Coordinates of C-alpha atoms in Angstrom, one line a residue:
M1 CA 87.5 121.8 98.6
P2 CA 85.7 118.5 98.1
S3 CA 82.1 118.8 99.0
E4 CA 81.3 115.1 99.5
R5 CA 82.4 113.2 102.6
V6 CA 83.2 109.6 102.9
H7 CA 83.9 108.0 106.3
V8 CA 85.8 104.7 106.3
L9 CA 85.1 102.7 109.5
S10 CA 87.4 99.8 110.5
P11 CA 88.1 97.9 113.7
K12 CA 91.7 98.2 114.8
T13 CA 91.6 95.4 117.4
W14 CA 90.2 92.6 115.1
G15 CA 92.9 90.5 113.4
E16 CA 95.9 92.4 114.8
F17 CA 96.7 95.2 112.4
G18 CA 95.5 93.6 109.1
N19 CA 92.0 95.1 109.1
F20 CA 93.2 98.7 109.8
L21 CA 95.9 98.3 107.2
A22 CA 93.4 97.3 104.6
A23 CA 91.2 100.3 105.6
T24 CA 94.2 102.6 105.3
R25 CA 95.0 101.4 101.8
F26 CA 91.4 101.7 100.8
S27 CA 91.1 105.2 102.1
R28 CA 94.2 106.3 100.2
A29 CA 93.0 104.6 97.0
L30 CA 89.7 106.5 97.3
R31 CA 91.4 109.8 97.9
G32 CA 93.5 109.2 94.8
A33 CA 90.5 108.2 92.6
L34 CA 87.9 110.8 93.6
D35 CA 87.7 114.4 94.6
V36 CA 86.1 113.6 97.9
E37 CA 87.0 114.1 101.6
V38 CA 87.9 110.7 103.0
T39 CA 88.2 110.2 106.8
L40 CA 89.5 106.9 108.2
L41 CA 88.0 106.2 111.7
E42 CA 88.5 103.4 114.2
A43 CA 85.2 101.6 114.8
E44 CA 86.0 101.2 118.5
T45 CA 85.8 105.0 118.9
F46 CA 82.0 104.8 118.4
L47 CA 81.5 101.1 119.3
P48 CA 83.8 100.4 122.2
W49 CA 82.4 96.9 122.7
L50 CA 84.0 95.9 119.4
G51 CA 87.3 96.3 121.3
D52 CA 86.2 93.7 123.8
I53 CA 85.4 91.3 121.0
G54 CA 88.8 92.1 119.5
A55 CA 90.5 91.2 122.8
Q56 CA 88.6 87.9 122.8
I57 CA 89.8 87.1 119.3
R58 CA 93.3 87.9 120.3
T59 CA 93.1 85.5 123.2
I60 CA 91.7 82.8 121.1
S61 CA 94.4 83.3 118.5
L62 CA 97.3 83.3 121.0
E63 CA 96.1 80.8 123.6
S64 CA 94.5 78.0 121.6
P65 CA 96.7 74.9 121.7
D66 CA 96.1 73.8 118.1
T67 CA 94.3 74.9 115.0
A68 CA 91.2 72.7 115.6
T69 CA 90.7 74.3 119.1
R70 CA 91.3 77.8 117.6
T71 CA 88.6 77.2 114.9
E72 CA 86.1 75.8 117.5
R73 CA 86.6 78.8 119.8
Y74 CA 86.5 81.4 117.1
L75 CA 83.3 80.0 115.6
A76 CA 81.6 79.9 119.0
L77 CA 82.4 83.5 119.5
M78 CA 81.0 84.4 116.0
S79 CA 77.9 82.4 116.7
R80 CA 77.3 84.3 119.9
L81 CA 77.6 87.6 118.0
Q82 CA 75.3 86.3 115.3
Q83 CA 72.7 85.5 117.9
R84 CA 72.9 89.0 119.2
F85 CA 72.8 90.5 115.7
P86 CA 70.7 88.0 113.7
K87 CA 70.2 88.0 110.0
G88 CA 68.2 91.0 108.9
F89 CA 68.5 93.0 112.1
E90 CA 70.0 95.9 110.2
T91 CA 66.8 96.6 108.4
D92 CA 64.7 96.7 111.6
P93 CA 67.0 97.2 114.6
G94 CA 65.4 96.7 118.0
P95 CA 66.0 98.5 121.3
E96 CA 68.9 96.3 122.3
H97 CA 70.6 97.1 119.0
A98 CA 69.9 100.8 119.3
S99 CA 71.6 100.7 122.7
A100 CA 74.7 99.0 121.2
L101 CA 74.9 101.5 118.4
T102 CA 74.4 104.8 120.4
G103 CA 77.8 106.2 119.6
L104 CA 77.7 105.4 115.9
V105 CA 74.1 106.8 115.6
K106 CA 75.3 110.0 117.3
H107 CA 78.3 110.3 115.0
L108 CA 76.1 109.9 111.8
R109 CA 73.6 112.4 113.0
E110 CA 76.2 115.0 113.9
T111 CA 78.4 114.6 110.8
G112 CA 76.0 113.3 108.1
P113 CA 78.6 112.0 105.6
E114 CA 77.3 111.1 102.2
L115 CA 78.8 107.7 102.5
V116 CA 80.1 105.4 105.2
V117 CA 82.2 102.4 104.3
G118 CA 82.6 99.4 106.6
T119 CA 85.7 97.3 106.0
K120 CA 84.2 94.2 107.6
G121 CA 80.7 92.8 106.7
F122 CA 79.6 93.0 110.3
V123 CA 80.7 96.7 110.6
A124 CA 78.9 97.4 107.4
R125 CA 75.7 95.8 108.8
L126 CA 76.1 97.9 111.9
C127 CA 76.4 101.0 109.7
V128 CA 73.2 100.1 107.9
A129 CA 71.3 99.8 111.2
A130 CA 72.9 103.0 112.6
S131 CA 72.0 105.0 109.5
R132 CA 68.3 103.9 109.8
L133 CA 68.3 104.7 113.5
A134 CA 69.9 108.1 112.9
G135 CA 67.3 109.0 110.2
V136 CA 70.0 110.2 107.8
R137 CA 70.5 109.7 104.1
T138 CA 74.0 108.4 104.4
A139 CA 74.7 105.6 102.0
V140 CA 76.5 102.5 103.2
A141 CA 79.2 100.5 101.4
H142 CA 81.0 97.3 102.3
H143 CA 84.6 96.8 101.2
L144 CA 85.1 93.1 101.5
T145 CA 88.8 92.9 102.3
N146 CA 88.8 89.1 102.9
P147 CA 86.4 87.0 101.0
G148 CA 86.8 84.2 103.5
L149 CA 84.6 86.2 105.8
L150 CA 81.7 85.1 103.7
D151 CA 81.9 81.7 105.4
L152 CA 80.5 83.5 108.5
P153 CA 76.9 84.6 108.5
L154 CA 77.9 87.5 110.7
H155 CA 79.7 89.2 107.8
R156 CA 77.1 88.5 105.0
S157 CA 74.3 90.9 104.1
P158 CA 72.4 92.0 101.0
H159 CA 71.6 95.4 102.5
P160 CA 74.6 97.7 101.9
D161 CA 74.0 100.1 99.0
L162 CA 77.3 98.9 97.5
T163 CA 79.6 96.0 98.1
L164 CA 83.1 95.9 96.7
V165 CA 84.7 92.5 96.3
G166 CA 88.1 91.3 95.1
F167 CA 87.2 88.2 93.3
P168 CA 84.2 87.2 91.1
W169 CA 83.4 84.1 93.2
A170 CA 82.8 86.4 96.2
K171 CA 80.1 88.2 94.3
D172 CA 78.6 84.9 93.2
R173 CA 78.3 83.8 96.8
L174 CA 76.6 86.9 98.0
V175 CA 74.0 86.7 95.1
A176 CA 73.4 83.0 95.6
E177 CA 73.4 82.8 99.4
E178 CA 72.0 86.1 100.4
G179 CA 69.9 87.1 97.5
A180 CA 72.0 90.3 97.0
D181 CA 71.3 92.5 94.0
P182 CA 74.2 91.8 91.6
D183 CA 74.0 95.4 90.4
R184 CA 75.0 96.5 93.9
I185 CA 78.1 94.3 94.0
R186 CA 81.2 95.3 92.1
T187 CA 84.3 93.1 91.5
V188 CA 87.2 95.5 91.7
G189 CA 90.1 93.2 92.3
P190 CA 92.3 92.7 95.4
L191 CA 93.7 95.8 97.0
V192 CA 97.1 95.3 98.6
A193 CA 98.9 97.4 101.2
Q194 CA 102.1 98.4 99.2
H195 CA 103.7 101.2 101.3
D196 CA 101.0 102.0 103.7
L197 CA 102.4 100.6 106.9
S198 CA 103.3 103.9 108.6
D199 CA 99.9 104.5 110.1
F200 CA 100.1 101.6 112.5
M201 CA 103.7 100.4 112.8
T202 CA 105.4 103.8 113.3
D203 CA 104.8 107.3 112.0
G204 CA 107.4 106.6 109.3
S205 CA 108.9 110.0 109.7
G206 CA 112.3 109.0 111.0
P207 CA 115.4 108.6 108.8
R208 CA 116.3 105.2 107.3
T209 CA 118.5 103.4 109.8
S210 CA 118.8 99.9 108.4
E211 CA 122.1 99.0 106.7
P212 CA 122.1 96.9 103.5
W213 CA 120.9 93.4 104.5
G214 CA 123.7 90.8 104.2
E215 CA 125.8 92.8 101.8
R216 CA 128.6 93.6 104.3
T217 CA 129.1 89.9 105.1
G218 CA 129.2 88.8 101.4
G219 CA 125.6 87.6 101.4
E220 CA 124.5 88.9 98.0
N221 CA 123.4 85.4 96.9
R222 CA 122.4 83.9 100.2
P223 CA 118.7 83.2 100.8
K224 CA 116.9 86.2 102.4
V225 CA 114.2 85.0 104.8
I226 CA 111.7 87.2 106.5
V227 CA 109.9 85.5 109.4
F228 CA 106.8 87.6 110.2
C229 CA 105.0 86.6 113.4
N230 CA 101.8 88.4 114.5
R231 CA 100.2 85.2 116.0
G232 CA 101.5 81.9 117.2
G233 CA 105.0 82.9 118.5
E234 CA 106.1 79.6 119.8
T235 CA 105.8 78.0 116.4
Y236 CA 107.9 80.6 114.7
L237 CA 110.5 80.3 117.4
R238 CA 110.7 76.6 116.4
V239 CA 111.2 77.6 112.8
L240 CA 113.9 80.1 113.7
E241 CA 115.8 77.5 115.8
H242 CA 115.5 75.0 113.0
I243 CA 116.9 77.3 110.4
A244 CA 119.7 78.3 112.8
R245 CA 120.7 74.6 113.2
H246 CA 120.2 73.4 109.7
H247 CA 120.5 76.4 107.4
P248 CA 122.6 79.0 109.1
A249 CA 124.0 80.4 105.8
T250 CA 121.0 82.6 105.3
D251 CA 120.2 86.2 105.9
L252 CA 117.2 86.3 108.2
V253 CA 114.9 89.0 109.7
F254 CA 112.5 88.0 112.5
V255 CA 109.7 90.4 113.2
G256 CA 107.7 89.5 116.4
Y257 CA 105.0 92.1 115.8
D258 CA 104.4 94.3 118.8
D259 CA 106.1 91.7 121.0
P260 CA 109.6 92.8 122.2
A261 CA 109.9 89.7 124.5
L262 CA 109.3 87.4 121.6
A263 CA 112.0 89.2 119.5
R264 CA 114.4 89.0 122.4
R265 CA 113.7 85.2 122.8
A266 CA 114.3 84.8 119.1
A267 CA 117.6 86.6 119.2
A268 CA 118.7 84.5 122.2
A269 CA 117.6 81.2 120.5
A270 CA 119.7 81.9 117.5
S271 CA 122.8 83.3 119.2
G272 CA 126.0 81.7 118.4
A273 CA 124.6 79.7 115.4
R274 CA 124.5 82.4 112.8
L275 CA 126.7 82.6 109.7
G276 CA 124.5 85.1 107.8
D277 CA 123.1 88.5 108.7
W278 CA 120.3 87.9 111.2
R279 CA 118.2 90.7 112.7
F280 CA 115.3 90.8 115.2
H281 CA 112.6 93.4 115.6
S282 CA 109.2 94.0 117.2
R283 CA 108.6 97.3 115.5
L284 CA 110.0 98.8 112.4
T285 CA 109.9 102.2 110.7
Q286 CA 108.1 102.2 107.3
A287 CA 111.4 102.7 105.5
E288 CA 113.1 99.8 107.3
Y289 CA 110.2 97.4 106.7
F290 CA 110.1 98.1 103.0
D291 CA 113.8 98.1 102.7
Y292 CA 113.7 94.5 103.9
I293 CA 110.8 93.7 101.6
S294 CA 112.7 95.3 98.6
Q295 CA 115.9 93.4 99.3
A296 CA 114.0 90.1 99.7
S297 CA 112.2 90.7 96.4
K298 CA 115.5 91.4 94.6
S299 CA 117.2 88.3 96.0
P300 CA 117.1 85.3 93.8
H301 CA 116.1 83.3 96.9
G302 CA 114.0 85.6 99.0
L303 CA 111.0 84.2 100.9
L304 CA 108.5 85.1 103.6
I305 CA 107.4 82.8 106.4
S306 CA 104.2 83.6 108.3
K307 CA 100.7 82.5 109.0
A308 CA 98.4 82.0 106.0
G309 CA 96.6 85.4 106.1
P310 CA 95.2 86.9 102.9
N311 CA 96.7 90.3 103.3
T312 CA 100.2 89.0 104.0
T313 CA 100.0 86.5 101.1
L314 CA 98.8 89.1 98.6
E315 CA 101.3 91.7 99.7
A316 CA 104.1 89.2 99.3
A317 CA 102.9 88.3 95.9
Y318 CA 102.7 91.9 94.9
F319 CA 106.4 92.2 95.6
G320 CA 107.2 88.9 94.0
I321 CA 108.2 87.2 97.2
P322 CA 107.3 83.4 97.5
V323 CA 105.6 82.4 100.8
L324 CA 105.9 79.5 103.2
M325 CA 102.7 79.8 105.2
L326 CA 101.2 77.9 108.2
E327 CA 97.5 77.5 108.2
S328 CA 96.0 79.7 111.0
G329 CA 93.0 77.6 112.0
L330 CA 90.7 80.7 111.6
P331 CA 87.8 79.9 109.3
M332 CA 87.9 83.2 107.3
E333 CA 91.5 82.4 106.3
S334 CA 90.8 78.8 105.2
W335 CA 90.6 79.8 101.5
V336 CA 94.1 81.2 101.5
P337 CA 96.0 77.8 101.1
G338 CA 93.9 77.2 98.0
L339 CA 95.0 80.6 96.6
I340 CA 98.6 79.8 97.3
R341 CA 98.5 76.4 95.7
D342 CA 96.4 77.4 92.7
H343 CA 98.7 80.2 91.7
R344 CA 101.9 78.5 92.9
L345 CA 102.7 81.4 95.2
G346 CA 104.5 79.1 97.6
A347 CA 103.3 76.5 100.1
A348 CA 100.6 76.4 102.8
C349 CA 101.4 74.0 105.6
A350 CA 98.8 72.3 107.9
S351 CA 101.2 71.7 110.8
P352 CA 104.5 73.1 112.2
E353 CA 106.2 69.8 111.2
E354 CA 105.1 70.2 107.6
L355 CA 106.3 73.8 107.7
L356 CA 109.8 72.7 108.9
S357 CA 109.9 70.1 106.2
A358 CA 109.1 72.7 103.6
V359 CA 111.8 75.0 104.9
D360 CA 114.3 72.2 104.5
D361 CA 113.1 71.5 100.9
W362 CA 113.2 75.2 99.9
L363 CA 116.5 76.2 101.5
G364 CA 118.1 72.9 100.4
H365 CA 116.9 73.3 96.8
P366 CA 116.9 77.0 95.9
A367 CA 115.5 76.4 92.4
T368 CA 112.2 75.7 94.2
I369 CA 112.2 79.3 95.5
E370 CA 113.0 80.6 92.0
R371 CA 110.0 78.8 90.5
H372 CA 107.6 80.2 93.0
Q373 CA 109.1 83.7 92.6
R374 CA 108.4 83.6 88.9
A375 CA 104.8 82.5 89.6
A376 CA 104.3 85.3 92.2
L377 CA 105.5 87.9 89.7
S378 CA 103.1 86.6 87.0
F379 CA 100.2 86.7 89.5
A380 CA 101.1 90.3 90.5
D381 CA 101.1 91.4 86.8
T382 CA 97.8 89.7 86.0
V383 CA 95.7 90.0 89.2
L384 CA 97.2 92.7 91.3
D385 CA 97.3 95.6 88.9
Q386 CA 96.7 98.3 91.6
E387 CA 96.1 101.2 89.2
A388 CA 93.2 99.2 87.7
V389 CA 91.8 98.3 91.1
V390 CA 91.9 101.9 92.2
R391 CA 90.1 103.0 89.0
R392 CA 87.3 100.4 89.5
I393 CA 86.9 101.4 93.2
G394 CA 86.6 105.0 92.2
A395 CA 84.1 104.3 89.4
A396 CA 81.9 102.2 91.7
V397 CA 81.8 104.8 94.5
R398 CA 81.3 107.7 92.1
T399 CA 78.3 106.0 90.7
L400 CA 76.8 105.4 94.1
L401 CA 77.4 109.0 95.2
D402 CA 75.8 110.3 92.0
E403 CA 72.8 108.1 92.6
R404 CA 72.4 109.4 96.1

């Protein structure tokens, strides 16, 4: 039995499912790399007020009329949080902080894990403060799942015992802007979800129910388009209607994540206009989701349309699927369009109109999709080597545990 215990703490209400998905992947990577007991925990269990913040983030994401408003509202919320938890609070938490951290302090005192990992910078800062208030020797690590979060002071700190980053420039920022010890920051590479969706989409235990996508209607060579919507539903309905009118000879899957009404509206909007194999979902089994991903990746003209989130972009690249992304207006995702452009992973569009124009260009000139597919596969081979990433994570955590 493993004697060392690692608790991975992640908010489940921040950023839809992306944060908890990243934490799920990290937990499994750590279990595979080290002989330690790894427990994944929802941060809201101990810090319920994080759920209130998550609800506010969701409202900002869904109800902001445009990207500029979304950015302004999100930054205002982060600023209020930063005022409540200012720079350096984690090394000398006051009574107001102790009150907010009661549940987490109690958890650390009662369980005393050797290491607790926060998958957001803010959560890692809360863990540093809670471990000091609890008077335990629990080490604290920060797994930086999205380097764009470094644009927000709320998520930056030099105080965790270990910080794991995906890209060298993220380490450079922490050293330059926070005075962090470079020896306590390890560049391990980006960790992508791969096949870890079962923990939050469904239990993944059911049989495979999806039929081959498009094959029964002679669509082996038709473009296979996945529209993944977990924010900004109206925009993606416009995209769907546009494809139905102008590019009906496609095979298309629309996923309105956790929004059955949106999936029904999408099906109604496209009814009567389809020539290809079109499907609509709000929830999928793990097998069904990756069946679609696999078929899109094997298609010579497969592509993914979604918001420009880092996890979605990297996951698509891992499977060699080009992306057509719409900039989200969230500051921590503002670096993603540059990633897409620099590595030719697809296109990141600043407006719905630009996205519709890109859809026309790509579906009207399939060679464009093929070029981006080749670039995505090259990026996956050179940057997203997951075996190497897991080894680096394991080595960094092993060193920290041995030091403690």
